Coordinates of C-alpha atoms in Angstrom, one line a residue:
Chain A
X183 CA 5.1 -4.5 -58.0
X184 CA 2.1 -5.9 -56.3
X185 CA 4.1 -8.0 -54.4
X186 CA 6.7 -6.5 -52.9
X187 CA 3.3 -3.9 -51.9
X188 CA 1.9 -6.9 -50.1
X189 CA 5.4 -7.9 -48.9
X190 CA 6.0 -4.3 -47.3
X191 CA 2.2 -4.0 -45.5
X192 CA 2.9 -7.6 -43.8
X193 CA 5.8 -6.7 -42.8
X194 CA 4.3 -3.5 -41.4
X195 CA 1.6 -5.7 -39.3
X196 CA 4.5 -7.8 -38.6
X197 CA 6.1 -4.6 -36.9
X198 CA 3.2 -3.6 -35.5
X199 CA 2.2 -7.1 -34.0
X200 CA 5.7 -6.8 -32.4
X201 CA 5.3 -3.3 -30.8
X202 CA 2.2 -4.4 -29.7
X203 CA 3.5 -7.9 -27.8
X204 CA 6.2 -5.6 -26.5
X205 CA 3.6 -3.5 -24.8
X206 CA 1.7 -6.2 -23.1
X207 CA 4.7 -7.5 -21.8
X208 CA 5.4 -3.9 -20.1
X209 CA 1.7 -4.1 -18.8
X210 CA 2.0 -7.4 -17.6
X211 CA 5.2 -6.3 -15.8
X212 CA 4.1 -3.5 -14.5
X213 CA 0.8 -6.0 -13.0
X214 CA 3.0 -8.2 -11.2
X215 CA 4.9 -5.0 -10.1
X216 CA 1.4 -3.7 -8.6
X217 CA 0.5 -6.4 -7.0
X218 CA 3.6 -6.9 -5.3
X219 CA 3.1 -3.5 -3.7
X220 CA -0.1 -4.2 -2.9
X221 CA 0.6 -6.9 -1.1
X222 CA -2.1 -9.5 -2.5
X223 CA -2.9 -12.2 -0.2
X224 CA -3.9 -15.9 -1.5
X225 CA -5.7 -18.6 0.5
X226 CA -2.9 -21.9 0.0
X227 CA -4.3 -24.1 2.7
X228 CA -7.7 -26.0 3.7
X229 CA -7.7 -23.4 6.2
X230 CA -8.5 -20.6 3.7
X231 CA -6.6 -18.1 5.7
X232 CA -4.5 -15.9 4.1
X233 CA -0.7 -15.7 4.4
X234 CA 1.9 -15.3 2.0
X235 CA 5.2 -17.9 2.9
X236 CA 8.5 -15.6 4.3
X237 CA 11.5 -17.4 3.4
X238 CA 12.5 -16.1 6.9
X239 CA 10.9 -18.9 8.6
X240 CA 13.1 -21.4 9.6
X241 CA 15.9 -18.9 9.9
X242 CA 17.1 -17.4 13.7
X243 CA 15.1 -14.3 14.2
X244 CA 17.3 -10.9 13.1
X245 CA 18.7 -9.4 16.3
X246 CA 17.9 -6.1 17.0
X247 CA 17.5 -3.6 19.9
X248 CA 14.8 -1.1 20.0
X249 CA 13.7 2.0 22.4
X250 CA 9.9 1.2 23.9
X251 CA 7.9 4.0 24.6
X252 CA 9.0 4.9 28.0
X253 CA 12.6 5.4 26.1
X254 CA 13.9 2.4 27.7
X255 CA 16.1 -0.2 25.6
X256 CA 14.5 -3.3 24.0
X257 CA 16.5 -6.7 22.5
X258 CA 15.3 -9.4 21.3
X259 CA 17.8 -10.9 22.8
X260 CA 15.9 -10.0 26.6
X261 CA 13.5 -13.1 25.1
X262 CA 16.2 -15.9 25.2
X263 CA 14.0 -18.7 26.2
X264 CA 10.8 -17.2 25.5
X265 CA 8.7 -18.0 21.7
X266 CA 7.5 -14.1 20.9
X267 CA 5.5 -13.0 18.3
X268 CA 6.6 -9.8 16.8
X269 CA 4.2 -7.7 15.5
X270 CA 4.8 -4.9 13.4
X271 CA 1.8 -2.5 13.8
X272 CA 0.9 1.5 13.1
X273 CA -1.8 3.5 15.1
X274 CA -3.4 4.6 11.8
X275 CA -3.7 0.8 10.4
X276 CA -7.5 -0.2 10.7
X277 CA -6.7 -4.1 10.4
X278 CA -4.4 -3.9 13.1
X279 CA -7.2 -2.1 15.2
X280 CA -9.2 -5.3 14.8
X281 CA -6.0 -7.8 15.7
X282 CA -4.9 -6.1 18.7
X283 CA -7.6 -6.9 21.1
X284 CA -7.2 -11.0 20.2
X285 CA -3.4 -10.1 20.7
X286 CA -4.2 -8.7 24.2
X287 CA -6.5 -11.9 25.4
X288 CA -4.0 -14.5 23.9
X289 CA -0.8 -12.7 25.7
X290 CA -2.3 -12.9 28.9
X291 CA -3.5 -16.5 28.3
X292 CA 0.0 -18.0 27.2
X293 CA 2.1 -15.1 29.1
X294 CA 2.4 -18.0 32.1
X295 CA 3.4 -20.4 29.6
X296 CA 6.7 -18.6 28.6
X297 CA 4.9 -15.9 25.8
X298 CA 5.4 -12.4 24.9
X299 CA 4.4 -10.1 22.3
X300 CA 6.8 -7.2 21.0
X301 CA 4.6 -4.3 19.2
X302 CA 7.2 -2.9 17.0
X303 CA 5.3 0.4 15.7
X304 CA 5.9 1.5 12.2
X305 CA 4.6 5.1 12.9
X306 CA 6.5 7.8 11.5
X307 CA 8.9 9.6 13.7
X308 CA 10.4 13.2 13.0
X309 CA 13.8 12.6 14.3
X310 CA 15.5 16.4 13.2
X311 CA 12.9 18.0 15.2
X312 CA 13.0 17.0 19.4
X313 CA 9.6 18.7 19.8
X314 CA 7.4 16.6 17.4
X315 CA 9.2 13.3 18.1
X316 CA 8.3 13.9 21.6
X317 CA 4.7 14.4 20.2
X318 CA 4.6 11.4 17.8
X319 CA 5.9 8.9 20.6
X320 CA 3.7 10.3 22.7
X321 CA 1.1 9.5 19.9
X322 CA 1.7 6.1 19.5
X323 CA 1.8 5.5 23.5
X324 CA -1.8 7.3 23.6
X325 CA -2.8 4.7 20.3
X326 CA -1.4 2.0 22.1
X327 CA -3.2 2.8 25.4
X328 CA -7.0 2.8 23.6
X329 CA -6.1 -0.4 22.5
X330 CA -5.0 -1.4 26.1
X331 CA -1.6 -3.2 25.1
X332 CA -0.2 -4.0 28.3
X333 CA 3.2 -5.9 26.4
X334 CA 6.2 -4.0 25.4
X335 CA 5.6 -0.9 22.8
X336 CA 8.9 -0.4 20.8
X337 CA 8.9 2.7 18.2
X338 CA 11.0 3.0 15.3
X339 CA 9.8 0.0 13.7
X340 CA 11.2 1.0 9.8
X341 CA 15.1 0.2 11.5
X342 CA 14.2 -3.1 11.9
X343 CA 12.2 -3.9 8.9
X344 CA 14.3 -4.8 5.9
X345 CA 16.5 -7.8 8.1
X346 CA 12.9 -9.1 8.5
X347 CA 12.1 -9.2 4.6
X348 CA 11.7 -5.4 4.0
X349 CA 7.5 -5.2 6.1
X350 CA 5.5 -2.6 4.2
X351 CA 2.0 -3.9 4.8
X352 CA 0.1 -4.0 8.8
X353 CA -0.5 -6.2 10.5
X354 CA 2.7 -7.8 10.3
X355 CA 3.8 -11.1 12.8
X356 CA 6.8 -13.4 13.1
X357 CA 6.8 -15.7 15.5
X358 CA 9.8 -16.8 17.0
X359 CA 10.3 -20.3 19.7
X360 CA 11.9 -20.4 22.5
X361 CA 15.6 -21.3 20.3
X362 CA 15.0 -17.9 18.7
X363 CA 13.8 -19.6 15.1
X364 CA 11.2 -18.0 13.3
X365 CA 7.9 -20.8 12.7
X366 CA 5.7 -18.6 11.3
X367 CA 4.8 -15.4 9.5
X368 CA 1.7 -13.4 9.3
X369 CA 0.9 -10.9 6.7
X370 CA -2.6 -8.9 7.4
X371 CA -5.5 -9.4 9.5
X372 CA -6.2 -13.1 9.9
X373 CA -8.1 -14.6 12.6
X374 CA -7.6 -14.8 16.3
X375 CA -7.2 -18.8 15.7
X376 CA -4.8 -18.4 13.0
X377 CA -2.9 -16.6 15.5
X378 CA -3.5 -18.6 18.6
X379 CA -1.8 -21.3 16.3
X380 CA 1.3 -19.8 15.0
X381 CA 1.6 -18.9 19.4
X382 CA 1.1 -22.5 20.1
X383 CA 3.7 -23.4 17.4
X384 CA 6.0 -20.9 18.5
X385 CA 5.6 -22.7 22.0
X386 CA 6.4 -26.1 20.5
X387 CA 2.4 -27.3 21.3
X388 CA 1.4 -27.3 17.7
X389 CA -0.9 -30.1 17.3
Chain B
X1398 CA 5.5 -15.6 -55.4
X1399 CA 2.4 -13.9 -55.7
X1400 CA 0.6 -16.1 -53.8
X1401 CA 3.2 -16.8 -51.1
X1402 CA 2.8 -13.2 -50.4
X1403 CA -1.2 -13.4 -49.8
X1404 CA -0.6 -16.2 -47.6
X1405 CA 1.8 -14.5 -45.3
X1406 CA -0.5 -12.0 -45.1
X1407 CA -3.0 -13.9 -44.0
X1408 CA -1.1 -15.5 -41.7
X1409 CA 0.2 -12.1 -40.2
X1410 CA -3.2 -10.7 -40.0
X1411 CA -4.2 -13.7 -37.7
X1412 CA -1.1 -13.6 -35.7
X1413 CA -2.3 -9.8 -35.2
X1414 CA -5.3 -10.1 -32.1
X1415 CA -3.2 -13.0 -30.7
X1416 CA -0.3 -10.6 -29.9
X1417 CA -2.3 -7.7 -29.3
X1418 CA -4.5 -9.5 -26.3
X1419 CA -3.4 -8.9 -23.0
X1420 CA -3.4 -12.8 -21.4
X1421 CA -3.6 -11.1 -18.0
X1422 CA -6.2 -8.8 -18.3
X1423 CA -6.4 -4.6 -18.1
X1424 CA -4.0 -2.6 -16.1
X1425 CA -2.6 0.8 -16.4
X1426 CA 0.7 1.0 -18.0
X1427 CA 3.9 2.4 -15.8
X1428 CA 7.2 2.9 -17.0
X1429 CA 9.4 0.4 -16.8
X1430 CA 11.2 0.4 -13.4
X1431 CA 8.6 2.4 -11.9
X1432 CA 7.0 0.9 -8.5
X1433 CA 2.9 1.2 -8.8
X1434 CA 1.3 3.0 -6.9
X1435 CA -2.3 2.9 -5.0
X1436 CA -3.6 6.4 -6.3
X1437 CA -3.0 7.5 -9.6
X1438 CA -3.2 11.3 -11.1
X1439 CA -5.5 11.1 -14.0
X1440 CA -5.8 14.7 -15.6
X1441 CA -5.8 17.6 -16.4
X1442 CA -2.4 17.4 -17.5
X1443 CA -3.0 20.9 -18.5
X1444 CA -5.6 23.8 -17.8
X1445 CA -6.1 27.2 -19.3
X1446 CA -8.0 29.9 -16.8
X1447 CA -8.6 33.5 -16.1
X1448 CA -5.5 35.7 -14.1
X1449 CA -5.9 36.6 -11.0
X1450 CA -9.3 35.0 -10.5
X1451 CA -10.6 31.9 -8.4
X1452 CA -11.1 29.1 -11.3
X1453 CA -12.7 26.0 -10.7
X1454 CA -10.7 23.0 -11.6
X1455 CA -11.6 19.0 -10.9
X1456 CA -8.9 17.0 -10.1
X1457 CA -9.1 13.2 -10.7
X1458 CA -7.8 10.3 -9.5
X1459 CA -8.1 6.5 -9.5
X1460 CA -7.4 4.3 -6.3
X1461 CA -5.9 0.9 -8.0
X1462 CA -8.4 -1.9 -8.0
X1463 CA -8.7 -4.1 -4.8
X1464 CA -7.6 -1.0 -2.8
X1465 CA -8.9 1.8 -1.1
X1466 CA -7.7 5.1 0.4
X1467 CA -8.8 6.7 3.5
X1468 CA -11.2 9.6 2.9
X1469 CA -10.7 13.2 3.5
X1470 CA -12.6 13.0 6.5
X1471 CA -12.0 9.2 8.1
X1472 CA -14.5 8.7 11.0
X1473 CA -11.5 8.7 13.8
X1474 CA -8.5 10.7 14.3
X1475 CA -5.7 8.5 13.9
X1476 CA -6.7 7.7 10.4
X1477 CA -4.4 9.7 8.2
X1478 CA -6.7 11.6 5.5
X1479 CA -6.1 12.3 1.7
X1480 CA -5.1 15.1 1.5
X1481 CA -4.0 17.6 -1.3
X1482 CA -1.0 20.4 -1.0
X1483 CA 0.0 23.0 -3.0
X1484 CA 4.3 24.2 -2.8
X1485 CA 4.5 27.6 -1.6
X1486 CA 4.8 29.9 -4.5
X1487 CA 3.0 33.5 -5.1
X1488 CA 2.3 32.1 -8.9
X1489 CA -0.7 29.9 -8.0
X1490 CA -2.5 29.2 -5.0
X1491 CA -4.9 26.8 -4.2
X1492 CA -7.9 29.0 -3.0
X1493 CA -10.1 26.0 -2.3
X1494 CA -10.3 21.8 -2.6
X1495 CA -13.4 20.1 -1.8
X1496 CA -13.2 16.2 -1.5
X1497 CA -15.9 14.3 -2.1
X1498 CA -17.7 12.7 0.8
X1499 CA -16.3 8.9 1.4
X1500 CA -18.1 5.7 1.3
X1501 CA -18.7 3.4 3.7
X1502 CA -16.0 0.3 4.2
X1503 CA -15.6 -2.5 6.7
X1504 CA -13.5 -5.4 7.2
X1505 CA -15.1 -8.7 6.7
X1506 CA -14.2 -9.6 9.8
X1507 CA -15.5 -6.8 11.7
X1508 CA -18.6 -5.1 9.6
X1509 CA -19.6 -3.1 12.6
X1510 CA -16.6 -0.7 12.2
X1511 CA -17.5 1.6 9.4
X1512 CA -14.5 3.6 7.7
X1513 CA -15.1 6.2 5.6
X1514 CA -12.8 5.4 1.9
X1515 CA -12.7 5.8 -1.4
X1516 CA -12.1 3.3 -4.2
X1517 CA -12.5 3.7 -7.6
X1518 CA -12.0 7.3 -9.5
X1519 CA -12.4 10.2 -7.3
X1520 CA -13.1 13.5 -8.2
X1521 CA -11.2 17.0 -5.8
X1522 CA -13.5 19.9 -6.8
X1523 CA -10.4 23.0 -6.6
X1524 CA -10.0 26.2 -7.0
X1525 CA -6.8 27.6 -8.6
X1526 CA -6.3 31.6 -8.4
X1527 CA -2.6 32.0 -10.8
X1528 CA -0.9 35.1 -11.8
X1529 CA -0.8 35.9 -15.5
X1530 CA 1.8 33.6 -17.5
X1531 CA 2.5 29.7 -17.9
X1532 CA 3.4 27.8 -14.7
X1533 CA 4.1 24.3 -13.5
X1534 CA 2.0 23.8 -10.1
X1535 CA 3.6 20.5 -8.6
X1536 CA 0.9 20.1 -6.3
X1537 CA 1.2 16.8 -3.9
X1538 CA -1.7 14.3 -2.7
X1539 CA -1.0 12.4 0.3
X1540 CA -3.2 9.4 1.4
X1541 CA -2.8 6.0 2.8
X1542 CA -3.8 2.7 1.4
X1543 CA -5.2 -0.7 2.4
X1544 CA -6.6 -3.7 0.9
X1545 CA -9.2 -5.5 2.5
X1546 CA -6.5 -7.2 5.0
X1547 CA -3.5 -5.1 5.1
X1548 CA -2.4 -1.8 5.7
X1549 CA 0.5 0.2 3.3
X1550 CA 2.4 3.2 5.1
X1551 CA 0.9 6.6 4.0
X1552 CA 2.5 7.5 0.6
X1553 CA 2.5 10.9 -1.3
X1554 CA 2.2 11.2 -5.0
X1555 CA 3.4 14.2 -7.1
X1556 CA 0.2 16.0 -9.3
X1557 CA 1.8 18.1 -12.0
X1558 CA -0.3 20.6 -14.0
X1559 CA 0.7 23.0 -16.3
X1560 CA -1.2 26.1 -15.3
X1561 CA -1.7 28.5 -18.2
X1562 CA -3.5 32.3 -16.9
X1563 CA -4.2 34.4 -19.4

């Protein structure tokens, strides 16, 4: 009788050992979910910058076509030729406040060697309603101008986002040579070197 | 037999802490399939108050570690605030919500440029005015996140309680 009493409480702790394995494994699920959304960078050079790899690079750039903020049509394809960083911004991302002004200086140093940057903005845009999306474009062209971005300014950013791996954190750059091939990614605010890099690798002068 | 028993025992009470350790460390729980997000509701789940008068009610929430949320107040314009909405309905109102004041944040890289965030739990003092009966207030708080490099699009979060006036 004593037994099958000690039998039935170990397999009671036997049950509850299970439930409680199951339930780790559910938080530990749910920890790789969360950092997934949250975007967690890791250092994985001797730089100690921080990227995380897109398995987009080494890949032709996704086509697209965009409106800038003067509501004229963008392509990629106007680029043929040209490396171009894309870089997926927002007015109300603080890290991107910081990038933009390095983006500014190192367009208009490697503009003459056959550069551009395309700011793709992420803002949102009320599309049902003529009035506000006049207003938020108008927005993102006032953000824009504070930051003095003198390069193309192309709205609706969220169309072109899942051919280039789904982008849902700022700053966001690809950076594309002149055969339209994507050599580098950038996720967050790095450094103006780490940038001025990827540029000279998307010009073919990496060294 | 007897014995066999005791030693199975044993041997499931040591198996016990093994399986109940986390190997990763703390995090809270979500259902499986759902997407984490940066601000979590915390309670009350449920709140009794008076009918028809202005009741103070504190809201918490926790911003996920590693991550912080702009204030109510951010220090420039094009920040988007957290902010917390109530849906129209004559049942109950929001009569008031103070936020707490935010801290001060700066990127490493630029420590000049002081934001105004909050991490960790944080605390909306409200004011709930509800006719008499039980209601479901599906109240929403909308904020926007960032780590300490990156920037997530501003996200809204649903914050049920059950509302019960008597």
């Amino acid at each position: 009788m004593v037994v099958i009493a000690v039998v039935v409480f170990v397999l009671g702790l036997l049950t509850l050992a299970g439930w409680a394995n199951w339930q780790n494994r559910t938080q530990a699920a749910a920890r790789l979910q969360a950092q997934q959304a949250q975007a967690v960078l890791v250092a994985d050079d001797n730089s100690g910058s921080l990227h995380m790899s897109s398995p987009l690079v080494g890949k032709p750039a996704p086509a697209f076509t965009l409106t800038n903020v003067k509501g004229e049509k963008v392509s990629l394809a106007d680029y043929k030729g040209k490396a171009v960083q894309i870089n997926f911004w927002a007015t109300w991302c603080a890290p991107c406040k910081i990038e933009t002004p390095w983006l500014v200086e190192l367009e208009k140093q490697y503009a003459p060697k056959g550069f551009e940057i395309l700011a793709v903005s992420v803002d949102d845009l009320d599309k049902d309603d003529k009035t506000q999306l006049a207003k938020d474009i108008a927005g993102i062209a006032k953000g824009a101008q504070n930051l003095h971005i003198d390069y193309p300014v192309l709205i609706d950013g969220d169309s072109i986002g899942k051919p280039y791996g789904d982008v849902d954190v700022f700053p966001t750059s690809f950076f594309i040579n002149r055969k339209g091939t994507i050599v580098a990614a950038s996720f967050g605010l790095t450094s103006k070197d780490d940038l001025e890099a990827n540029i000279r690798k998307a010009l073919g002068e990496e060294k | 037999m007897y014995l066999s028993g005791i030693k199975l025992f044993a041997f499931a009470f040591a198996l016990l802490p093994l399986q109940a350790q986390n190997p990763i460390g703390g995090f809270e729980s979500h259902p499986a399939g759902a997407k984490a997000t940066a601000v979590t509701y915390l309670f009350p789940e449920q709140i009794t108050i008076p009918a028809d008068k202005p009741s103070p009610v504190d809201l918490h929430f926790k911003v996920a570690q590693g991550l912080h949320v702009n204030s109510h107040t951010p220090r420039t314009e094009d920040l988007i605030p957290t902010t917390l909405s109530f849906p129209d309905s004559a049942a109950v109102r929001l009569a008031k919500a103070d936020f707490p004041p935010g801290a001060d944040y700066a990127f490493a890289i630029s420590p000049s440029e002081k934001l105004s965030v909050y991490t960790g739990e944080f605390i909306v003092h409200a004011e709930f005015i509800a006719a008499k009966g039980e209601h479901l207030v599906e109240a929403k708080l909308r904020y926007q996140a960032c780590t300490s490099d990156t920037c997530m699009p501003p996200h809204t979060i649903p914050v049920a309680i059950d509302v019960i006036a008597k």
